[in-house]
Short mmCIF file of C-alpha atoms and ligand atoms in Angstrom, two decimals:
data_model
loop_
_atom_site.label_atom_id
_atom_site.label_comp_id
_atom_site.label_asym_id
_atom_site.label_seq_id
_atom_site.Cartn_x
_atom_site.Cartn_y
_atom_site.Cartn_z
CA UNK R 68 113.67 51.26 86.93
CA UNK R 69 114.44 52.93 90.47
CA UNK R 70 111.77 55.20 92.15
CA UNK R 71 112.31 58.18 94.58
CA UNK R 72 109.78 61.02 95.40
CA UNK R 73 110.49 64.48 93.51
CA UNK R 74 109.10 67.65 94.46
CA UNK R 75 106.64 68.79 91.71
CA UNK R 76 108.10 72.40 91.70
CA UNK R 77 110.73 71.97 89.09
CA UNK R 78 112.54 75.00 90.49
CA UNK R 79 112.94 73.10 93.88
CA UNK R 80 113.33 69.55 92.66
CA UNK R 81 113.80 68.41 96.02
CA UNK R 82 113.99 64.53 96.50
CA UNK R 83 112.53 62.31 99.25
CA UNK R 84 112.41 58.70 99.93
CA UNK R 85 109.53 56.81 98.47
CA UNK R 86 109.04 55.39 102.14
CA UNK R 87 108.43 58.86 103.91
CA UNK R 88 104.80 59.89 104.80
CA UNK R 89 104.70 63.14 103.30
CA UNK R 90 102.36 64.64 100.68
CA UNK R 91 103.64 68.15 100.26
CA UNK R 92 107.19 69.27 99.89
CA UNK R 93 108.48 70.34 103.17
CA UNK R 94 110.71 72.86 101.48
CA UNK R 95 108.58 74.60 98.90
CA UNK R 96 104.92 73.20 99.69
CA UNK R 97 104.19 71.68 96.36
CA UNK R 98 102.66 68.43 95.87
CA UNK R 99 105.14 65.49 95.57
CA UNK R 100 105.26 62.77 92.79
CA UNK R 101 106.66 59.67 92.23
CA UNK R 102 109.77 60.02 89.98
CA UNK R 103 111.57 57.29 88.02
CA UNK R 104 115.20 56.98 87.34
CA UNK R 105 115.87 55.12 84.09
CA UNK R 106 113.33 53.47 81.75
CA UNK R 107 111.09 50.75 82.09
CA UNK R 108 112.26 48.59 79.12
CA UNK R 109 111.20 48.06 75.32
CA UNK R 110 107.90 49.22 74.75
CA UNK R 111 107.10 46.69 72.02
CA UNK R 112 108.35 43.93 74.53
CA UNK R 113 106.31 45.33 77.57
CA UNK R 114 102.93 45.91 75.34
CA UNK R 115 103.29 42.36 74.34
CA UNK R 116 103.77 41.13 77.95
CA UNK R 117 100.68 43.11 79.15
CA UNK R 118 98.63 41.22 76.54
CA UNK R 119 99.59 37.97 77.89
CA UNK R 120 98.82 38.71 81.43
CA UNK R 121 95.31 39.53 80.54
CA UNK R 122 94.77 35.71 79.95
CA UNK R 123 96.19 34.96 83.25
CA UNK R 124 94.15 34.15 86.34
CA UNK R 125 96.53 35.47 88.59
CA UNK R 126 94.85 38.51 90.94
CA UNK R 127 97.82 40.68 90.13
CA UNK R 128 98.13 39.85 86.35
CA UNK R 129 94.47 40.10 85.69
CA UNK R 130 94.25 43.43 87.44
CA UNK R 131 93.94 46.18 85.08
CA UNK R 132 96.29 48.17 87.27
CA UNK R 133 99.04 45.83 88.16
CA UNK R 134 99.17 44.35 84.73
CA UNK R 135 101.02 47.64 83.94
CA UNK R 136 103.21 47.66 87.05
CA UNK R 137 106.47 48.17 85.27
CA UNK R 138 105.33 51.97 84.75
CA UNK R 139 104.90 52.33 88.39
CA UNK R 140 107.42 50.27 89.90
CA UNK R 141 107.25 52.07 93.50
CA UNK R 142 106.65 49.07 95.55
CA UNK R 143 109.80 46.67 96.44
CA UNK R 144 107.74 43.62 96.95
CA UNK R 145 104.32 42.26 95.18
CA UNK R 146 103.36 40.79 98.90
CA UNK R 147 102.03 44.36 99.48
CA UNK R 148 99.44 44.58 96.82
CA UNK R 149 96.02 44.88 97.78
CA UNK R 150 93.72 43.99 94.54
CA UNK R 151 90.19 43.66 93.97
CA UNK R 152 90.80 42.89 90.06
CA UNK R 153 90.17 46.75 89.61
CA UNK R 154 90.44 48.33 86.01
CA UNK R 155 89.66 46.17 83.05
CA UNK R 156 87.00 48.78 82.27
CA UNK R 157 85.65 48.63 78.77
CA UNK R 158 85.82 51.45 75.98
CA UNK R 159 82.14 51.62 74.50
CA UNK R 160 80.68 53.54 71.70
CA UNK R 161 77.73 55.61 72.10
CA UNK R 162 75.93 56.26 68.68
CA UNK R 163 73.21 58.38 70.30
CA UNK R 164 75.72 60.25 72.36
CA UNK R 165 77.85 60.94 68.87
CA UNK R 166 74.84 62.14 67.19
CA UNK R 167 73.80 64.31 70.28
CA UNK R 168 77.33 66.32 70.39
CA UNK R 169 77.42 66.23 66.60
CA UNK R 170 80.19 63.91 66.21
CA UNK R 171 80.80 61.10 63.63
CA UNK R 172 81.53 58.86 66.80
CA UNK R 173 82.32 59.13 70.39
CA UNK R 174 83.97 56.38 72.89
CA UNK R 175 83.46 56.23 76.54
CA UNK R 176 86.15 54.65 78.70
CA UNK R 177 83.67 53.51 81.51
CA UNK R 178 85.39 53.62 84.91
CA UNK R 179 82.06 52.84 86.66
CA UNK R 180 82.80 49.21 85.78
CA UNK R 181 85.23 49.05 88.52
CA UNK R 182 84.61 47.01 91.81
CA UNK R 183 83.41 49.86 93.68
CA UNK R 184 81.90 51.71 90.79
CA UNK R 185 84.35 54.35 90.29
CA UNK R 186 87.68 55.22 88.58
CA UNK R 187 89.11 55.76 92.42
CA UNK R 188 89.79 52.01 92.31
CA UNK R 189 92.54 52.43 89.95
CA UNK R 190 94.35 54.69 92.52
CA UNK R 191 93.04 53.30 95.58
CA UNK R 192 94.80 49.88 95.13
CA UNK R 193 98.12 51.66 94.67
CA UNK R 194 97.49 53.98 97.84
CA UNK R 195 96.22 50.89 99.84
CA UNK R 196 98.92 48.92 98.63
CA UNK R 197 101.71 51.74 99.92
CA UNK R 198 99.97 51.91 103.41
CA UNK R 199 100.39 48.14 103.83
CA UNK R 200 104.12 48.59 102.53
CA UNK R 201 104.60 51.17 105.42
CA UNK R 202 103.01 48.95 107.94
CA UNK R 203 100.29 51.52 108.28
CA UNK R 204 97.22 50.44 110.34
CA UNK R 205 94.81 53.42 109.87
CA UNK R 206 93.77 55.12 106.58
CA UNK R 207 91.53 58.28 106.15
CA UNK R 208 90.11 60.41 103.36
CA UNK R 209 87.74 63.14 103.01
CA UNK R 210 85.22 62.64 100.13
CA UNK R 211 82.40 63.77 97.88
CA UNK R 212 81.47 60.07 97.79
CA UNK R 213 83.34 57.93 95.63
CA UNK R 214 87.05 58.00 96.91
CA UNK R 215 85.46 56.90 100.51
CA UNK R 216 83.62 54.09 98.89
CA UNK R 217 86.77 53.08 97.08
CA UNK R 218 89.03 53.36 100.25
CA UNK R 219 86.65 51.61 102.60
CA UNK R 220 86.49 48.67 100.31
CA UNK R 221 90.29 48.56 99.72
CA UNK R 222 91.19 49.18 103.48
CA UNK R 223 88.67 46.63 104.74
CA UNK R 224 90.01 43.81 102.19
CA UNK R 225 93.79 44.41 103.46
CA UNK R 226 92.67 44.52 107.08
CA UNK R 227 93.31 48.33 107.69
CA UNK R 228 90.90 50.49 109.56
CA UNK R 229 89.02 53.14 107.45
CA UNK R 230 88.21 56.58 108.56
CA UNK R 231 85.84 58.58 106.42
CA UNK R 232 84.88 62.28 106.52
CA UNK R 233 82.13 63.46 104.27
CA UNK R 234 80.17 66.70 103.76
CA UNK R 235 76.98 66.00 105.71
CA UNK R 236 73.95 65.74 103.34
CA UNK R 237 75.86 66.29 100.35
CA UNK R 238 77.14 62.87 98.74
CA UNK R 239 74.80 60.64 96.88
CA UNK R 240 73.33 57.81 98.92
CA UNK R 241 74.84 55.01 96.65
CA UNK R 242 78.05 56.21 98.08
CA UNK R 243 77.48 56.69 101.58
CA UNK R 244 75.77 53.21 101.77
CA UNK R 245 78.86 51.54 100.38
CA UNK R 246 81.07 53.29 103.16
CA UNK R 247 78.99 51.87 105.55
CA UNK R 248 78.44 48.33 103.99
CA UNK R 249 82.51 48.22 103.79
CA UNK R 250 82.67 48.81 107.24
CA UNK R 251 84.29 52.27 107.44
CA UNK R 252 84.06 54.52 110.52
CA UNK R 253 82.07 57.59 108.78
CA UNK R 254 82.06 60.91 110.05
CA UNK R 255 79.60 63.26 108.37
CA UNK R 256 80.85 66.92 108.95
CA UNK R 257 78.72 69.89 108.61
CA UNK R 258 81.20 71.73 106.28
CA UNK R 259 82.08 71.49 102.63
CA UNK R 260 84.95 69.30 100.95
CA UNK R 261 87.58 71.78 100.95
CA UNK R 262 86.92 72.68 104.67
CA UNK R 263 87.00 69.33 105.63
CA UNK R 264 90.16 68.19 103.75
CA UNK R 265 92.04 71.14 105.77
CA UNK R 266 90.80 69.42 108.86
CA UNK R 267 91.72 66.03 108.07
CA UNK R 268 95.39 66.56 106.75
CA UNK R 269 96.23 68.05 110.33
CA UNK R 270 94.12 65.21 111.88
CA UNK R 271 95.87 62.67 110.19
CA UNK R 272 99.41 64.09 110.43
CA UNK R 273 98.85 64.45 114.27
CA UNK R 274 97.54 60.92 114.87
CA UNK R 275 99.75 59.07 112.46
CA UNK R 276 97.03 58.22 110.05
CA UNK R 277 97.72 57.33 106.41
CA UNK R 278 95.93 59.93 104.22
CA UNK R 279 94.30 58.46 101.08
CA UNK R 280 93.15 61.49 99.15
CA UNK R 281 94.54 62.31 95.91
CA UNK R 282 97.30 64.23 97.59
CA UNK R 283 98.80 60.93 98.10
CA UNK R 284 101.26 60.54 95.29
CA UNK R 285 100.61 56.83 94.99
CA UNK R 286 96.75 57.02 94.22
CA UNK R 287 98.05 59.21 91.19
CA UNK R 288 100.29 56.52 90.21
CA UNK R 289 97.73 53.85 89.96
CA UNK R 290 95.31 56.16 88.43
CA UNK R 291 97.82 56.53 85.68
CA UNK R 292 96.58 53.10 84.43
CA UNK R 293 93.32 54.27 83.23
CA UNK R 294 95.28 56.15 80.43
CA UNK R 295 97.80 53.23 80.00
CA UNK R 296 94.95 50.77 79.70
CA UNK R 297 92.81 53.24 77.51
CA UNK R 298 95.99 53.36 74.90
CA UNK R 299 96.51 49.76 75.19
CA UNK R 300 92.72 49.22 74.19
CA UNK R 301 93.11 51.43 71.40
CA UNK R 302 96.24 49.51 70.14
CA UNK R 303 98.42 52.67 71.05
CA UNK R 304 96.58 54.69 68.57
CA UNK R 305 96.61 58.21 70.37
CA UNK R 306 93.01 59.62 70.18
CA UNK R 307 92.66 63.44 69.16
CA UNK R 308 91.02 64.29 72.47
CA UNK R 309 90.36 62.66 75.92
CA UNK R 310 87.61 64.44 78.06
CA UNK R 311 87.06 64.03 81.81
CA UNK R 312 85.03 65.81 84.68
CA UNK R 313 87.25 67.90 86.93
CA UNK R 314 86.78 68.24 90.56
CA UNK R 315 89.80 68.22 92.75
CA UNK R 316 91.79 67.83 89.67
CA UNK R 317 93.54 64.60 90.75
CA UNK R 318 92.62 62.63 87.72
CA UNK R 319 93.76 64.90 85.14
CA UNK R 320 97.14 65.19 86.89
CA UNK R 321 97.32 61.52 86.81
CA UNK R 322 96.37 60.87 83.07
CA UNK R 323 98.76 63.78 82.11
CA UNK R 324 101.57 62.26 84.09
CA UNK R 325 100.82 58.92 82.38
CA UNK R 326 101.15 60.68 78.70
CA UNK R 327 104.20 62.48 79.81
CA UNK R 328 105.90 59.27 80.73
CA UNK R 329 104.44 57.33 78.07
CA UNK R 330 106.02 59.83 75.29
CA UNK R 331 109.13 59.95 77.18
CA UNK R 332 109.55 55.99 77.23
CA UNK R 333 108.74 55.72 73.52
CA UNK R 334 105.05 54.22 73.89
CA UNK R 335 103.41 57.18 72.08
CA UNK R 336 105.08 59.75 69.95
CA UNK R 337 102.55 62.53 70.34
CA UNK R 338 99.84 63.45 73.10
CA UNK R 339 96.00 63.73 72.98
CA UNK R 340 94.51 67.17 73.61
CA UNK R 341 93.00 66.78 77.12
CA UNK R 342 89.62 68.61 77.83
CA UNK R 343 88.57 69.09 81.59
CA UNK R 344 84.84 69.82 82.11
CA UNK R 345 83.74 71.51 85.46
CA UNK R 346 80.14 72.25 86.66
CA UNK R 347 79.17 75.80 86.27
CA UNK R 348 78.37 76.44 89.88
CA UNK R 349 81.82 74.76 90.86
CA UNK R 350 84.28 75.98 88.25
CA UNK R 351 87.58 77.56 89.90
CA UNK R 352 89.63 75.85 87.39
CA UNK R 353 87.73 76.97 84.38
CA UNK R 354 87.65 80.45 85.71
CA UNK R 355 91.38 80.50 86.20
CA UNK R 356 92.57 79.01 82.80
CA UNK R 357 90.08 81.20 80.95
CA UNK R 358 91.13 84.62 82.84
CA UNK R 359 93.69 86.93 81.17
CA UNK R 360 97.18 85.87 81.28
CA UNK R 361 98.85 86.50 84.85
CA UNK R 362 95.56 86.25 86.95
CA UNK R 363 95.86 84.52 90.25
CA UNK R 364 93.96 81.13 91.01
CA UNK R 365 90.93 82.11 93.05
CA UNK R 366 89.32 79.49 95.14
CA UNK R 367 85.22 79.06 94.81
CA UNK R 368 84.16 79.34 98.83
CA UNK R 369 80.51 78.23 97.81
CA UNK R 370 80.68 75.72 95.30
CA UNK R 371 77.18 74.63 94.16
CA UNK R 372 76.19 71.86 91.68
CA UNK R 373 74.02 68.65 91.61
CA UNK R 374 77.02 66.68 90.49
CA UNK R 375 78.13 66.28 94.16
CA UNK R 376 81.50 64.55 93.07
CA UNK R 377 82.68 67.68 91.57
CA UNK R 378 81.36 69.85 94.05
CA UNK R 379 84.76 71.35 95.04
CA UNK R 380 85.89 75.05 95.24
CA UNK R 381 89.57 74.81 96.14
CA UNK R 382 91.09 71.92 93.98
CA UNK R 383 94.54 70.87 95.50
CA UNK R 384 95.97 69.59 92.32
CA UNK R 385 95.34 72.80 90.15
CA UNK R 386 98.98 73.58 89.49
CA UNK R 387 99.70 70.07 88.25
CA UNK R 388 96.37 70.32 86.08
CA UNK R 389 97.50 73.60 84.56
CA UNK R 390 100.68 71.83 83.49
CA UNK R 391 98.95 69.18 81.79
CA UNK R 392 96.31 71.42 79.81
CA UNK R 393 99.51 73.47 78.87
CA UNK R 394 101.28 70.54 77.79
CA UNK R 395 98.54 68.93 75.89
CA UNK R 396 97.30 72.08 74.20
CA UNK R 397 94.28 71.20 76.16
CA UNK R 398 91.17 73.21 77.30
CA UNK R 399 88.77 73.77 80.00
CA UNK R 400 85.09 73.91 79.73
CA UNK R 401 82.17 74.16 81.88
CA UNK R 402 78.64 72.78 81.97
CA UNK R 403 75.21 73.95 83.29
CA UNK R 404 73.11 71.63 85.52
CA UNK R 405 70.45 71.31 82.72
CA UNK R 406 73.40 70.36 80.23
CA UNK R 407 74.82 68.02 82.65
CA UNK R 408 71.49 66.48 83.30
CA UNK R 409 70.40 66.24 79.62
CA UNK R 410 73.94 64.60 78.75
CA UNK R 411 73.38 62.00 81.37
CA UNK R 412 70.07 60.95 79.79
CA UNK R 413 71.62 60.74 76.65
CA UNK R 414 74.54 58.49 77.80
CA UNK R 415 71.54 56.53 79.62
CA UNK R 416 69.59 56.09 76.42
CA UNK R 417 72.84 54.50 74.69
CA UNK R 418 72.30 51.67 77.45
CA UNK R 419 75.62 52.92 78.96
CA UNK R 420 74.55 55.28 81.93
CA UNK R 421 76.82 57.17 84.50
CA UNK R 422 76.74 59.31 87.39
CA UNK R 423 75.97 63.25 87.11
CA UNK R 424 79.59 64.17 87.44
CA UNK R 425 80.60 61.88 84.69
CA UNK R 426 77.82 63.28 82.16
CA UNK R 427 79.87 66.69 82.20
CA UNK R 428 82.03 65.05 79.47
CA UNK R 429 79.42 64.82 76.93
CA UNK R 430 77.91 68.22 78.05
CA UNK R 431 81.32 69.74 77.57
CA UNK R 432 82.14 67.80 74.23
CA UNK R 433 78.67 69.41 72.76
CA UNK R 434 79.90 72.66 73.63
CA UNK R 435 83.23 72.41 72.40
CA UNK R 436 82.09 70.89 69.18
CA UNK R 437 79.43 73.71 68.58
CA UNK R 438 82.38 76.13 68.75
CA UNK R 439 84.22 73.90 66.40
CA UNK R 440 87.17 73.33 69.02
CA UNK R 441 86.36 69.78 68.61
CA UNK R 442 85.68 68.94 64.91
CA UNK R 443 83.09 66.67 63.50
CA UNK R 444 85.66 63.77 62.82
CA UNK R 445 87.89 64.01 65.68
CA UNK R 446 88.40 60.72 67.77
CA UNK R 447 87.06 61.76 71.01
CA UNK R 448 87.28 59.25 74.15
CA UNK R 449 85.38 60.62 77.12
CA UNK R 450 85.94 59.02 80.78
CA UNK R 451 83.15 58.06 82.58
CA UNK R 452 84.13 58.29 86.04
CA UNK R 453 81.29 56.72 88.13
CA UNK R 454 78.57 53.99 87.74
CA UNK R 455 74.72 54.96 87.09
CA UNK R 456 73.76 53.62 90.21
CA UNK R 457 75.74 55.74 92.45
CA UNK R 458 72.96 58.41 92.45
CA UNK R 459 69.61 56.85 91.66
CA UNK R 460 67.90 59.63 93.47
CA UNK R 461 69.01 62.30 90.79
CA UNK R 462 67.84 59.94 88.31
CA UNK R 463 64.30 59.46 89.27
CA UNK R 464 63.99 63.10 90.03
CA UNK R 465 65.22 64.17 86.50
CA UNK R 466 62.89 61.67 84.46
CA UNK R 467 59.90 62.47 86.63
CA UNK R 468 60.45 66.36 86.35
CA UNK R 469 61.32 66.91 89.92
CA UNK R 470 65.12 67.82 89.74
CA UNK R 471 65.81 71.29 90.82
CA UNK R 472 69.15 73.08 90.65
CA UNK R 473 70.82 74.19 93.79
CA UNK R 474 69.41 77.64 93.04
CA UNK R 475 66.06 76.10 93.00
CA UNK R 476 65.47 76.36 89.26
CA UNK R 477 63.62 73.54 87.78
CA UNK R 478 65.68 71.33 85.38
CA UNK R 479 63.53 70.46 82.35
CA UNK R 480 63.15 66.79 81.88
CA UNK R 481 64.08 67.17 77.86
CA UNK R 482 65.07 63.58 77.70
CA UNK R 483 62.57 62.30 80.57
CA UNK R 484 61.47 58.88 80.53
CA UNK R 485 58.45 58.98 83.28
CA UNK R 486 57.15 55.63 84.48
CA UNK R 487 53.52 55.02 83.95
CA UNK R 488 51.28 54.11 86.95
CA UNK R 489 48.39 51.67 85.70
CA UNK R 490 45.80 49.98 86.96
CA UNK R 491 46.17 45.96 86.99
CA UNK R 492 43.95 45.83 83.87
CA UNK R 493 44.86 43.78 80.76
CA UNK R 494 42.74 45.92 78.26
CA UNK R 495 43.94 49.10 79.35
CA UNK R 496 47.68 47.99 79.40
CA UNK R 497 47.13 46.51 76.01
CA UNK R 498 45.44 49.48 74.54
CA UNK R 499 48.34 51.83 75.93
CA UNK R 500 51.05 49.30 74.10
CA UNK R 501 49.15 49.38 71.04
CA UNK R 502 49.19 53.39 70.75
CA UNK R 503 52.86 53.09 71.52
CA UNK R 504 52.53 54.80 74.89
N1 F0G W 63 83.96 62.26 88.79
C1 F0G W 63 83.59 61.48 89.77
C2 F0G W 63 82.47 60.35 89.80
C3 F0G W 63 84.40 61.79 90.98
O1 F0G W 63 83.87 60.97 91.96
C4 F0G W 63 85.12 62.62 90.99
C5 F0G W 63 85.97 63.12 92.41
C6 F0G W 63 85.61 63.39 89.78
C7 F0G W 63 84.86 62.91 88.71
C8 F0G W 63 86.64 64.43 89.76
O2 F0G W 63 87.95 63.97 89.81
O3 F0G W 63 88.75 65.22 91.91
O4 F0G W 63 90.18 63.99 90.33
O5 F0G W 63 89.32 65.86 89.46
N2 F0G W 63 85.65 62.60 93.44
C9 F0G W 63 86.30 62.80 94.65
C10 F0G W 63 85.71 61.80 95.58
C11 F0G W 63 86.78 64.18 94.91
O6 F0G W 63 85.85 62.63 96.93
O7 F0G W 63 85.27 60.94 95.52
P1 F0G W 63 89.09 64.88 90.46
#
């Protein structure tokens, strides 16, 4: 299969070489994406090869991204691959979460098991590998936290210099700590994500720094592996729904591209429905998709949510995401701060855990189930995008009744689990345990 870059805008459909450093089409402004001529081979043969690779100790074979490389063959040499053995993330059943959402069962695809604790690693391994192939020395991103943690790790592992731009005071400490520990030059900018992205796009172009935000088409290629691996783990039986949180909308674009290609190449014969869930205070895509036909996309200039990972008002990939929702007969839902916090505690009580943005999935599923958009027996897979330890401050505040929404309204610890302060006294502790407290 041969790769070249194609403009996303089908009316334009301009092609550019795969080695050109561009993210938007110079002709029409649309986001570019990788396009492949031909097909990757017989699905039956390939799925067998992928299974065998799992048993290998070779880094590239055992990576849950590069194992599937026939479906994103944009590199010309495996020597450029930068891998930390990403992917290989589990499918986990959550009985209590299913009961909470009134479903027979729900499955979580937990991307928090990745090397830096989020789904970003699936895309970053691909973006960093392309940076190596192009001979880049410096890489940059703006981030609500996870992209920066991931980019810092992959860049440092590859010997590239990472430059990170984050909204000052608005990312979870676990993520900031990772960026510092992995050795990234970190700029905390007094602006929101959308404003900083505009700045960093100009900076990277003028200074010749490779941009590794999700506007980078190779990040999207790597992220396709989330869907490919999920279907592999489901023995290629397509679920009824795949549910994910939406921020900049790169992930839904990647998962949708994977589905489109898997169907085109004969791996699946139909598509699951995709549901994207946004935080209520940061939901421009929800508003757009639920507005009357013909309404324009209106960015939110003051996005607000405690789920800082998805605090984005002007998502760059909304046109691609719209295409995915339409192609999959999908839906876009929103969840309030209280709904996200409660759903997160339920996922935690399953022994699974995730960061706030990820919990928007279960909150959205519960609402879609209540309206019977999702039926009780539907097979639902929710993508948990980040690890529970990314944002411990949020957890402590919720369980101790101190969590407040951005508008200062207290969030009730409906499923709270307050720690108990006790004296170092055997009788007192034994009495408490006897009474089940
Ligand atoms: N969940 C988590 C944990 C995230 O970190 C993000 C995005 C999303 C969901 C939304 O994904 O943007 O592809 O729609 N985080 C980016 C970052 C923006 O900078 O780490 P999306």
